[in-house]
mmCIF file of C-alpha atoms in Angstrom:
data_model
loop_
_atom_site.group_PDB
_atom_site.id
_atom_site.type_symbol
_atom_site.label_atom_id
_atom_site.label_comp_id
_atom_site.label_asym_id
_atom_site.label_seq_id
_atom_site.Cartn_x
_atom_site.Cartn_y
_atom_site.Cartn_z
ATOM 1 C CA MET A 1313 -33.114 -65.952 27.651
ATOM 2 C CA ALA A 1314 -33.697 -62.230 27.016
ATOM 3 C CA ASN A 1315 -31.978 -60.496 24.134
ATOM 4 C CA MET A 1316 -31.368 -56.892 23.056
ATOM 5 C CA LYS A 1317 -34.771 -56.649 21.313
ATOM 6 C CA ASP A 1318 -36.463 -57.566 24.628
ATOM 7 C CA LEU A 1319 -34.567 -54.806 26.397
ATOM 8 C CA ALA A 1320 -35.576 -52.504 23.684
ATOM 9 C CA LYS A 1321 -39.176 -53.305 24.060
ATOM 10 C CA ALA A 1322 -39.117 -53.128 27.809
ATOM 11 C CA THR A 1323 -37.396 -49.711 27.995
ATOM 12 C CA GLY A 1324 -38.722 -48.098 24.813
ATOM 13 C CA LEU A 1325 -35.165 -47.235 23.633
ATOM 14 C CA SER A 1326 -33.665 -48.185 20.375
ATOM 15 C CA LEU A 1327 -31.417 -51.082 19.774
ATOM 16 C CA ALA A 1328 -28.564 -48.622 19.035
ATOM 17 C CA THR A 1329 -28.940 -46.979 22.533
ATOM 18 C CA ILE A 1330 -29.045 -50.430 24.121
ATOM 19 C CA SER A 1331 -25.851 -51.504 22.363
ATOM 20 C CA ARG A 1332 -24.153 -48.168 23.396
ATOM 21 C CA VAL A 1333 -24.843 -48.894 27.068
ATOM 22 C CA PHE A 1334 -23.072 -52.305 26.897
ATOM 23 C CA ASN A 1335 -20.291 -50.951 24.804
ATOM 24 C CA ASP A 1336 -19.607 -48.275 27.637
ATOM 25 C CA SER A 1337 -20.160 -45.535 25.083
ATOM 26 C CA ASP A 1338 -19.964 -41.888 26.385
ATOM 27 C CA LYS A 1339 -22.799 -41.083 24.198
ATOM 28 C CA VAL A 1340 -25.454 -42.293 26.692
ATOM 29 C CA THR A 1341 -26.479 -40.426 29.838
ATOM 30 C CA ALA A 1342 -26.167 -41.878 33.310
ATOM 31 C CA GLN A 1343 -30.051 -41.871 33.471
ATOM 32 C CA THR A 1344 -30.361 -43.891 30.329
ATOM 33 C CA ARG A 1345 -27.595 -46.293 31.398
ATOM 34 C CA GLU A 1346 -29.442 -46.885 34.670
ATOM 35 C CA ILE A 1347 -32.690 -47.729 32.854
ATOM 36 C CA VAL A 1348 -31.029 -50.170 30.624
ATOM 37 C CA LEU A 1349 -29.099 -51.903 33.394
ATOM 38 C CA SER A 1350 -32.091 -52.104 35.580
ATOM 39 C CA ALA A 1351 -34.135 -53.617 32.870
ATOM 40 C CA ALA A 1352 -31.367 -56.082 32.031
ATOM 41 C CA GLU A 1353 -31.144 -57.247 35.649
ATOM 42 C CA LYS A 1354 -35.047 -57.807 35.733
ATOM 43 C CA LEU A 1355 -35.015 -59.736 32.489
ATOM 44 C CA SER A 1356 -31.812 -61.748 33.332
ATOM 45 C CA TYR A 1357 -30.009 -60.433 30.232
ATOM 46 C CA ARG A 1358 -26.386 -61.202 29.711
ATOM 47 C CA PRO A 1359 -24.491 -59.505 26.847
ATOM 48 C CA ASN A 1360 -22.978 -61.852 24.321
ATOM 49 C CA LYS A 1361 -19.316 -61.153 24.644
ATOM 50 C CA MET A 1362 -18.176 -63.317 21.879
ATOM 51 C CA ALA A 1363 -20.583 -61.634 19.511
ATOM 52 C CA ALA A 1364 -19.310 -58.262 20.634
ATOM 53 C CA ALA A 1365 -15.642 -59.423 20.127
ATOM 54 C CA LEU A 1366 -16.452 -60.493 16.499
ATOM 55 C CA ARG A 1367 -18.075 -57.097 15.702
ATOM 56 C CA SER A 1368 -15.286 -55.114 17.289
ATOM 57 C CA GLY A 1369 -12.420 -57.321 15.905
ATOM 58 C CA ARG A 1370 -10.862 -58.231 19.198
ATOM 59 C CA SER A 1371 -12.088 -59.947 22.561
ATOM 60 C CA ASN A 1372 -10.921 -59.556 26.035
ATOM 61 C CA SER A 1373 -9.572 -63.051 26.040
ATOM 62 C CA ILE A 1374 -6.116 -64.425 26.058
ATOM 63 C CA GLY A 1375 -5.222 -67.726 24.674
ATOM 64 C CA VAL A 1376 -2.857 -69.738 26.848
ATOM 65 C CA ILE A 1377 -1.405 -72.876 25.103
ATOM 66 C CA VAL A 1378 0.400 -75.570 27.173
ATOM 67 C CA PRO A 1379 1.702 -79.070 26.266
ATOM 68 C CA VAL A 1380 -0.477 -80.538 29.087
ATOM 69 C CA ILE A 1381 -2.392 -79.073 31.884
ATOM 70 C CA ASP A 1382 -1.831 -81.812 34.478
ATOM 71 C CA ARG A 1383 1.784 -80.946 35.118
ATOM 72 C CA GLU A 1384 2.489 -78.511 37.872
ATOM 73 C CA VAL A 1385 4.900 -76.442 35.911
ATOM 74 C CA PHE A 1386 1.966 -75.328 33.634
ATOM 75 C CA SER A 1387 -0.928 -75.364 36.076
ATOM 76 C CA SER A 1388 1.001 -73.132 38.592
ATOM 77 C CA ALA A 1389 1.967 -70.815 35.979
ATOM 78 C CA ILE A 1390 -1.599 -70.571 34.583
ATOM 79 C CA LYS A 1391 -2.784 -69.708 38.033
ATOM 80 C CA SER A 1392 -0.461 -66.657 38.237
ATOM 81 C CA MET A 1393 -1.339 -65.691 34.648
ATOM 82 C CA GLU A 1394 -5.063 -65.680 35.594
ATOM 83 C CA GLU A 1395 -4.564 -63.557 38.519
ATOM 84 C CA VAL A 1396 -2.523 -60.929 36.609
ATOM 85 C CA LEU A 1397 -4.773 -60.869 33.507
ATOM 86 C CA SER A 1398 -8.137 -60.857 35.294
ATOM 87 C CA ALA A 1399 -7.104 -57.924 37.339
ATOM 88 C CA SER A 1400 -6.800 -56.088 33.949
ATOM 89 C CA GLY A 1401 -10.169 -57.278 32.656
ATOM 90 C CA TYR A 1402 -9.104 -60.195 30.513
ATOM 91 C CA ASN A 1403 -10.227 -63.863 30.594
ATOM 92 C CA ILE A 1404 -8.009 -66.803 29.533
ATOM 93 C CA ILE A 1405 -8.681 -69.615 27.219
ATOM 94 C CA ILE A 1406 -6.587 -72.689 28.189
ATOM 95 C CA CYS A 1407 -5.586 -75.059 25.379
ATOM 96 C CA GLN A 1408 -3.539 -78.368 25.411
ATOM 97 C CA SER A 1409 -1.254 -79.223 22.471
ATOM 98 C CA HIS A 1410 -0.600 -82.734 23.987
ATOM 99 C CA GLU A 1411 2.969 -82.387 22.750
ATOM 100 C CA SER A 1412 1.872 -82.234 19.205
ATOM 101 C CA TYR A 1413 2.854 -79.616 16.678
ATOM 102 C CA GLN A 1414 -0.156 -80.258 14.511
ATOM 103 C CA ARG A 1415 -2.545 -79.832 17.414
ATOM 104 C CA GLU A 1416 -0.621 -76.642 18.419
ATOM 105 C CA GLN A 1417 -1.076 -75.264 14.751
ATOM 106 C CA GLU A 1418 -4.875 -76.016 14.998
ATOM 107 C CA ILE A 1419 -5.136 -74.286 18.353
ATOM 108 C CA ILE A 1420 -3.384 -71.129 16.914
ATOM 109 C CA GLU A 1421 -5.890 -71.103 14.170
ATOM 110 C CA ASN A 1422 -8.823 -71.425 16.410
ATOM 111 C CA LEU A 1423 -7.619 -68.679 18.676
ATOM 112 C CA VAL A 1424 -7.272 -66.314 15.693
ATOM 113 C CA GLN A 1425 -10.892 -67.186 14.784
ATOM 114 C CA LEU A 1426 -11.963 -66.344 18.219
ATOM 115 C CA LYS A 1427 -10.230 -62.923 18.002
ATOM 116 C CA VAL A 1428 -8.109 -63.352 21.088
ATOM 117 C CA ALA A 1429 -6.321 -60.220 22.243
ATOM 118 C CA GLY A 1430 -3.134 -62.025 22.820
ATOM 119 C CA VAL A 1431 -1.368 -65.483 23.195
ATOM 120 C CA ILE A 1432 0.884 -67.091 25.727
ATOM 121 C CA ILE A 1433 2.425 -70.363 24.785
ATOM 122 C CA SER A 1434 4.825 -73.123 26.007
ATOM 123 C CA ILE A 1435 5.694 -75.009 22.813
ATOM 124 C CA SER A 1436 5.279 -78.711 22.428
ATOM 125 C CA LYS A 1437 8.041 -81.155 22.121
ATOM 126 C CA GLU A 1438 7.472 -81.459 18.495
ATOM 127 C CA THR A 1439 7.537 -77.793 17.691
ATOM 128 C CA ASN A 1440 10.952 -76.435 16.191
ATOM 129 C CA THR A 1441 9.526 -73.690 13.740
ATOM 130 C CA THR A 1442 7.507 -70.572 13.988
ATOM 131 C CA ASP A 1443 5.672 -71.001 10.596
ATOM 132 C CA HIS A 1444 2.321 -71.585 12.353
ATOM 133 C CA LEU A 1445 2.793 -68.619 14.461
ATOM 134 C CA ALA A 1446 3.153 -66.123 11.552
ATOM 135 C CA VAL A 1447 -0.662 -65.651 11.482
ATOM 136 C CA LEU A 1448 -0.563 -64.093 14.851
ATOM 137 C CA GLU A 1449 1.744 -61.531 13.695
ATOM 138 C CA LYS A 1450 -0.143 -60.891 10.639
ATOM 139 C CA GLU A 1451 -3.362 -60.343 12.744
ATOM 140 C CA ASN A 1452 -1.377 -58.100 15.130
ATOM 141 C CA ILE A 1453 -1.894 -60.451 18.052
ATOM 142 C CA PRO A 1454 1.049 -60.160 20.504
ATOM 143 C CA LEU A 1455 2.723 -63.427 21.547
ATOM 144 C CA VAL A 1456 4.884 -64.371 24.725
ATOM 145 C CA PHE A 1457 6.676 -67.659 25.229
ATOM 146 C CA PHE A 1458 7.120 -69.073 28.573
ATOM 147 C CA ASP A 1459 8.886 -72.019 30.126
ATOM 148 C CA ARG A 1460 9.682 -73.588 26.755
ATOM 149 C CA SER A 1461 10.629 -71.204 23.846
ATOM 150 C CA LEU A 1462 12.083 -71.104 20.464
ATOM 151 C CA GLU A 1463 15.616 -69.553 20.119
ATOM 152 C CA LEU A 1464 14.441 -66.527 18.255
ATOM 153 C CA GLY A 1465 15.509 -62.920 18.913
ATOM 154 C CA LYS A 1466 12.264 -61.263 17.726
ATOM 155 C CA LEU A 1467 9.776 -63.017 20.119
ATOM 156 C CA ASN A 1468 9.162 -62.242 23.790
ATOM 157 C CA SER A 1469 9.905 -64.822 26.328
ATOM 158 C CA VAL A 1470 10.108 -65.633 29.963
ATOM 159 C CA VAL A 1471 12.150 -68.673 31.026
ATOM 160 C CA ILE A 1472 14.394 -69.946 33.744
ATOM 161 C CA ASN A 1473 18.144 -70.490 33.317
ATOM 162 C CA ASN A 1474 17.905 -74.156 32.659
ATOM 163 C CA TYR A 1475 21.687 -74.488 32.012
ATOM 164 C CA ASN A 1476 22.384 -73.021 35.454
ATOM 165 C CA GLY A 1477 19.691 -75.120 37.084
ATOM 166 C CA ALA A 1478 21.219 -78.403 35.869
ATOM 167 C CA TYR A 1479 24.835 -77.257 36.573
ATOM 168 C CA GLN A 1480 23.778 -76.351 40.121
ATOM 169 C CA ALA A 1481 22.001 -79.744 40.604
ATOM 170 C CA THR A 1482 25.073 -81.662 39.152
ATOM 171 C CA GLN A 1483 27.552 -79.688 41.372
ATOM 172 C CA HIS A 1484 25.449 -80.492 44.396
ATOM 173 C CA LEU A 1485 25.770 -84.243 43.613
ATOM 174 C CA VAL A 1486 29.519 -83.785 43.217
ATOM 175 C CA ASP A 1487 29.625 -82.045 46.526
ATOM 176 C CA GLN A 1488 27.724 -84.852 48.023
ATOM 177 C CA GLY A 1489 30.408 -87.200 47.022
ATOM 178 C CA CYS A 1490 28.888 -88.605 43.783
ATOM 179 C CA ARG A 1491 31.465 -89.504 41.131
ATOM 180 C CA GLN A 1492 29.450 -91.627 38.667
ATOM 181 C CA ILE A 1493 26.577 -89.453 37.723
ATOM 182 C CA ILE A 1494 24.179 -90.145 34.915
ATOM 183 C CA HIS A 1495 21.472 -87.866 33.327
ATOM 184 C CA LEU A 1496 17.967 -88.991 32.445
ATOM 185 C CA ALA A 1497 17.678 -86.414 29.559
ATOM 186 C CA GLY A 1498 14.697 -84.867 27.881
ATOM 187 C CA LYS A 1499 14.073 -84.784 24.074
ATOM 188 C CA GLU A 1500 17.065 -83.304 22.436
ATOM 189 C CA LYS A 1501 15.394 -80.935 20.087
ATOM 190 C CA VAL A 1502 13.483 -79.110 22.889
ATOM 191 C CA PRO A 1503 15.822 -76.260 23.769
ATOM 192 C CA ILE A 1504 15.309 -76.407 27.623
ATOM 193 C CA PHE A 1505 16.312 -80.082 27.614
ATOM 194 C CA ARG A 1506 19.325 -79.315 25.634
ATOM 195 C CA GLU A 1507 20.261 -76.651 28.052
ATOM 196 C CA ARG A 1508 19.821 -79.037 30.923
ATOM 197 C CA ARG A 1509 22.053 -81.656 29.414
ATOM 198 C CA ARG A 1510 24.737 -79.003 28.637
ATOM 199 C CA GLY A 1511 24.644 -77.791 32.218
ATOM 200 C CA PHE A 1512 25.081 -81.356 33.356
ATOM 201 C CA GLU A 1513 28.120 -82.150 31.093
ATOM 202 C CA ASP A 1514 29.717 -78.839 31.769
ATOM 203 C CA ALA A 1515 29.560 -79.568 35.478
ATOM 204 C CA LEU A 1516 31.171 -83.064 35.059
ATOM 205 C CA ARG A 1517 33.876 -81.552 32.978
ATOM 206 C CA ARG A 1518 34.662 -78.731 35.341
ATOM 207 C CA ASN A 1519 34.986 -81.273 38.087
ATOM 208 C CA LYS A 1520 37.261 -83.707 35.953
ATOM 209 C CA LEU A 1521 34.562 -86.471 35.973
ATOM 210 C CA ALA A 1522 34.259 -88.882 33.149
ATOM 211 C CA LEU A 1523 31.166 -89.075 30.999
ATOM 212 C CA GLU A 1524 30.895 -92.562 29.603
ATOM 213 C CA ASP A 1525 28.648 -94.066 26.842
ATOM 214 C CA GLY A 1526 25.360 -94.718 28.403
ATOM 215 C CA ASP A 1527 25.753 -92.087 31.034
ATOM 216 C CA VAL A 1528 23.198 -89.928 29.127
ATOM 217 C CA ILE A 1529 19.915 -91.705 28.735
ATOM 218 C CA ALA A 1530 17.224 -90.221 26.408
ATOM 219 C CA PHE A 1531 14.576 -90.887 28.881
ATOM 220 C CA ASP A 1532 10.795 -90.780 28.302
ATOM 221 C CA GLU A 1533 9.141 -92.202 31.377
ATOM 222 C CA SER A 1534 6.190 -93.397 29.484
ATOM 223 C CA GLN A 1535 8.315 -95.843 27.270
ATOM 224 C CA ALA A 1536 9.199 -99.123 28.818
ATOM 225 C CA ASN A 1537 12.459 -99.507 26.781
ATOM 226 C CA ARG A 1538 13.819 -96.265 28.228
ATOM 227 C CA VAL A 1539 13.147 -97.691 31.834
ATOM 228 C CA ALA A 1540 14.886 -100.832 30.679
ATOM 229 C CA GLN A 1541 17.911 -98.770 29.832
ATOM 230 C CA LEU A 1542 17.982 -97.113 33.108
ATOM 231 C CA THR A 1543 17.758 -100.682 34.745
ATOM 232 C CA ALA A 1544 20.505 -102.104 32.658
ATOM 233 C CA ARG A 1545 22.673 -98.937 33.430
ATOM 234 C CA LEU A 1546 22.198 -99.462 37.173
ATOM 235 C CA ALA A 1547 23.310 -103.109 36.938
ATOM 236 C CA ALA A 1548 26.522 -102.206 34.928
ATOM 237 C CA GLU A 1549 29.855 -101.309 36.489
ATOM 238 C CA PRO A 1550 30.743 -98.950 37.670
ATOM 239 C CA ARG A 1551 27.295 -98.469 39.080
ATOM 240 C CA PRO A 1552 25.975 -94.910 39.065
ATOM 241 C CA ASP A 1553 25.969 -93.197 42.398
ATOM 242 C CA GLY A 1554 24.074 -89.955 41.267
ATOM 243 C CA ILE A 1555 21.214 -89.219 39.039
ATOM 244 C CA LEU A 1556 20.172 -85.965 37.553
ATOM 245 C CA ALA A 1557 16.646 -86.212 35.942
ATOM 246 C CA HIS A 1558 15.286 -83.781 33.435
ATOM 247 C CA GLY A 1559 12.020 -83.644 35.106
ATOM 248 C CA ASP A 1560 10.372 -84.673 38.375
ATOM 249 C CA ILE A 1561 8.165 -87.361 36.744
ATOM 250 C CA SER A 1562 11.361 -89.057 35.407
ATOM 251 C CA ALA A 1563 12.969 -88.743 38.959
ATOM 252 C CA LEU A 1564 9.976 -90.387 40.317
ATOM 253 C CA VAL A 1565 10.156 -93.283 37.865
ATOM 254 C CA ALA A 1566 13.986 -93.583 38.809
ATOM 255 C CA LEU A 1567 13.125 -93.707 42.493
ATOM 256 C CA ARG A 1568 10.660 -96.584 41.697
ATOM 257 C CA VAL A 1569 13.339 -98.443 39.843
ATOM 258 C CA LEU A 1570 15.872 -97.960 42.608
ATOM 259 C CA ASN A 1571 13.346 -99.100 45.167
ATOM 260 C CA GLU A 1572 12.462 -102.220 43.198
ATOM 261 C CA LYS A 1573 16.252 -103.029 42.937
ATOM 262 C CA GLY A 1574 16.730 -102.506 46.644
ATOM 263 C CA ILE A 1575 19.289 -99.689 46.036
ATOM 264 C CA ARG A 1576 19.254 -97.191 48.955
ATOM 265 C CA VAL A 1577 18.495 -93.563 48.226
ATOM 266 C CA PRO A 1578 20.628 -91.453 48.770
ATOM 267 C CA ALA A 1579 23.222 -93.704 50.488
ATOM 268 C CA GLU A 1580 24.006 -95.728 47.253
ATOM 269 C CA VAL A 1581 22.404 -93.473 44.658
ATOM 270 C CA ALA A 1582 21.639 -89.743 45.256
ATOM 271 C CA ILE A 1583 18.903 -88.228 42.922
ATOM 272 C CA VAL A 1584 17.820 -84.699 41.876
ATOM 273 C CA GLY A 1585 14.632 -83.896 39.725
ATOM 274 C CA PHE A 1586 13.795 -80.839 37.897
ATOM 275 C CA GLY A 1587 10.470 -78.771 38.469
ATOM 276 C CA ASP A 1588 10.068 -78.922 42.205
ATOM 277 C CA SER A 1589 6.606 -80.453 41.985
ATOM 278 C CA LEU A 1590 4.385 -80.526 45.065
ATOM 279 C CA PHE A 1591 4.774 -84.072 45.348
ATOM 280 C CA CYS A 1592 8.513 -83.785 46.009
ATOM 281 C CA THR A 1593 7.885 -82.913 49.556
ATOM 282 C CA TYR A 1594 5.460 -85.857 50.237
ATOM 283 C CA LEU A 1595 8.020 -88.728 48.885
ATOM 284 C CA GLU A 1596 10.126 -90.678 51.281
ATOM 285 C CA PRO A 1597 12.868 -89.543 50.963
ATOM 286 C CA GLY A 1598 11.910 -86.168 49.832
ATOM 287 C CA LEU A 1599 13.084 -85.404 46.270
ATOM 288 C CA SER A 1600 15.541 -82.838 45.792
ATOM 289 C CA SER A 1601 14.564 -80.678 42.659
ATOM 290 C CA VAL A 1602 15.328 -77.530 40.746
ATOM 291 C CA SER A 1603 12.554 -75.176 41.100
ATOM 292 C CA GLN A 1604 11.338 -73.619 37.856
ATOM 293 C CA ARG A 1605 9.651 -70.709 39.653
ATOM 294 C CA ASN A 1606 6.386 -71.517 37.837
ATOM 295 C CA GLU A 1607 4.307 -68.703 39.543
ATOM 296 C CA ASP A 1608 7.064 -66.104 38.852
ATOM 297 C CA VAL A 1609 7.195 -67.189 35.323
ATOM 298 C CA GLY A 1610 3.485 -67.069 34.744
ATOM 299 C CA ARG A 1611 3.222 -63.792 36.378
ATOM 300 C CA LEU A 1612 5.927 -62.163 34.394
ATOM 301 C CA ALA A 1613 4.662 -63.654 31.082
ATOM 302 C CA ALA A 1614 1.238 -62.160 31.780
ATOM 303 C CA SER A 1615 2.673 -58.772 32.606
ATOM 304 C CA LEU A 1616 4.784 -58.745 29.546
ATOM 305 C CA LEU A 1617 1.693 -59.559 27.318
ATOM 306 C CA LEU A 1618 -0.121 -56.752 29.021
ATOM 307 C CA GLU A 1619 2.667 -54.341 28.093
ATOM 308 C CA GLU A 1620 2.354 -55.639 24.472
ATOM 309 C CA LEU A 1621 -1.464 -54.895 24.490
ATOM 310 C CA GLN A 1622 -0.725 -51.229 25.270
ATOM 311 C CA PRO A 1623 -0.528 -48.703 22.586
ATOM 312 C CA GLN A 1624 3.010 -48.450 21.231
ATOM 313 C CA GLU A 1625 4.278 -44.972 20.513
ATOM 314 C CA ALA A 1626 7.645 -46.364 19.168
ATOM 315 C CA ASP A 1627 9.195 -49.821 18.448
ATOM 316 C CA ARG A 1628 9.252 -51.743 21.680
ATOM 317 C CA VAL A 1629 12.268 -53.611 22.478
ATOM 318 C CA VAL A 1630 11.821 -57.367 22.569
ATOM 319 C CA ALA A 1631 11.920 -58.760 26.276
ATOM 320 C CA HIS A 1632 13.695 -61.923 27.121
ATOM 321 C CA GLN A 1633 13.240 -62.557 30.889
ATOM 322 C CA VAL A 1634 15.715 -65.266 32.161
ATOM 323 C CA LEU A 1635 14.986 -66.092 35.926
ATOM 324 C CA PRO A 1636 17.579 -67.749 38.002
ATOM 325 C CA PRO A 1637 16.491 -71.271 39.271
ATOM 326 C CA VAL A 1638 16.504 -72.358 42.829
ATOM 327 C CA LEU A 1639 17.800 -75.839 43.927
ATOM 328 C CA LYS A 1640 15.504 -77.171 46.728
ATOM 329 C CA ILE A 1641 17.651 -79.781 48.463
ATOM 330 C CA ARG A 1642 15.816 -82.636 50.329
ATOM 331 C CA LYS A 1643 16.831 -86.001 51.467
ATOM 332 C CA SER A 1644 17.053 -87.793 48.170
ATOM 333 C CA SER A 1645 20.514 -86.244 47.346
ATOM 334 C CA LEU A 1646 21.660 -85.383 50.843
ATOM 335 C CA ARG A 1647 24.654 -87.590 51.843
ATOM 336 C CA ARG A 1648 26.435 -85.206 53.992
ATOM 337 C CA PRO A 1649 25.196 -82.993 56.836
ATOM 338 C CA GLN A 1650 23.289 -79.973 55.508
ATOM 339 C CA THR A 1651 19.989 -78.046 56.020
ATOM 340 C CA THR A 1652 17.389 -79.588 53.834
ATOM 341 C CA ASP A 1653 14.377 -77.664 52.247
ATOM 342 C CA GLU A 1654 11.301 -79.599 53.493
#
């Protein structure tokens, strides 16, 4: 592969001049630029962007950190981020924390070493501190939270109103005639899951419905004992007639358990998920779910980061974008005549 020395030899120009061309310097003439670019094409030369970033102190890359890439909430958001950022000349580096605080910490350190221009992050379930993020502020690397954020006023974030989404979903179940509604809850120390539980409980209180022991199940679909808890609760009296799951995967597991027990959905138990994953429309019955507006969140997070990357003439006000969720009603929760969202 050709290097800058090869270009200098082929054109008879100095290395400094070659470098100025690829750094878009205004100190080179149009004729010189054309000579260098023509030679670069003939020799199949490609500038080393990473080396240039190390020399300049900043790259044109944005680090995007997500818990896992194979969840639609993250993959859809990343798609929108890439569209917005690439239009402004930035590339993205996608990293997975695998729900590990330690891994998240390592990723941050690596991104700093790579001289990224900015970071967009959805924190892991283990993360409850910003200690590992301090290095970004020290290096003047802007940070934006999306989907999951820490409750800190000085950091930019784009999220949906998780409380309102859970409240809407629970109220919908009540409106469909459900009176024994349970919640498959997410990890309590993750703010978005706390907000979903709070919305669920407030909706029950407003409708004067009892919340009994065992009606909130800390639910991790990967743990057999949690599934066993759900199975036991479905066998108890009074049997639940409505389920609000903290996520679509948990709702999918609940649907499997209900099918295995021969419990009809929604006639005997209505169910609503959270996330509005693509598979919701392909299930039978279709799964009602709260849309997290993933693409809108990703687009706004990227736009907010681009604003942070602009020169600041004065202190910028921290932005907290909270989007209203949208309840997508399908057959899994529809016990009374109503238009479904297929």
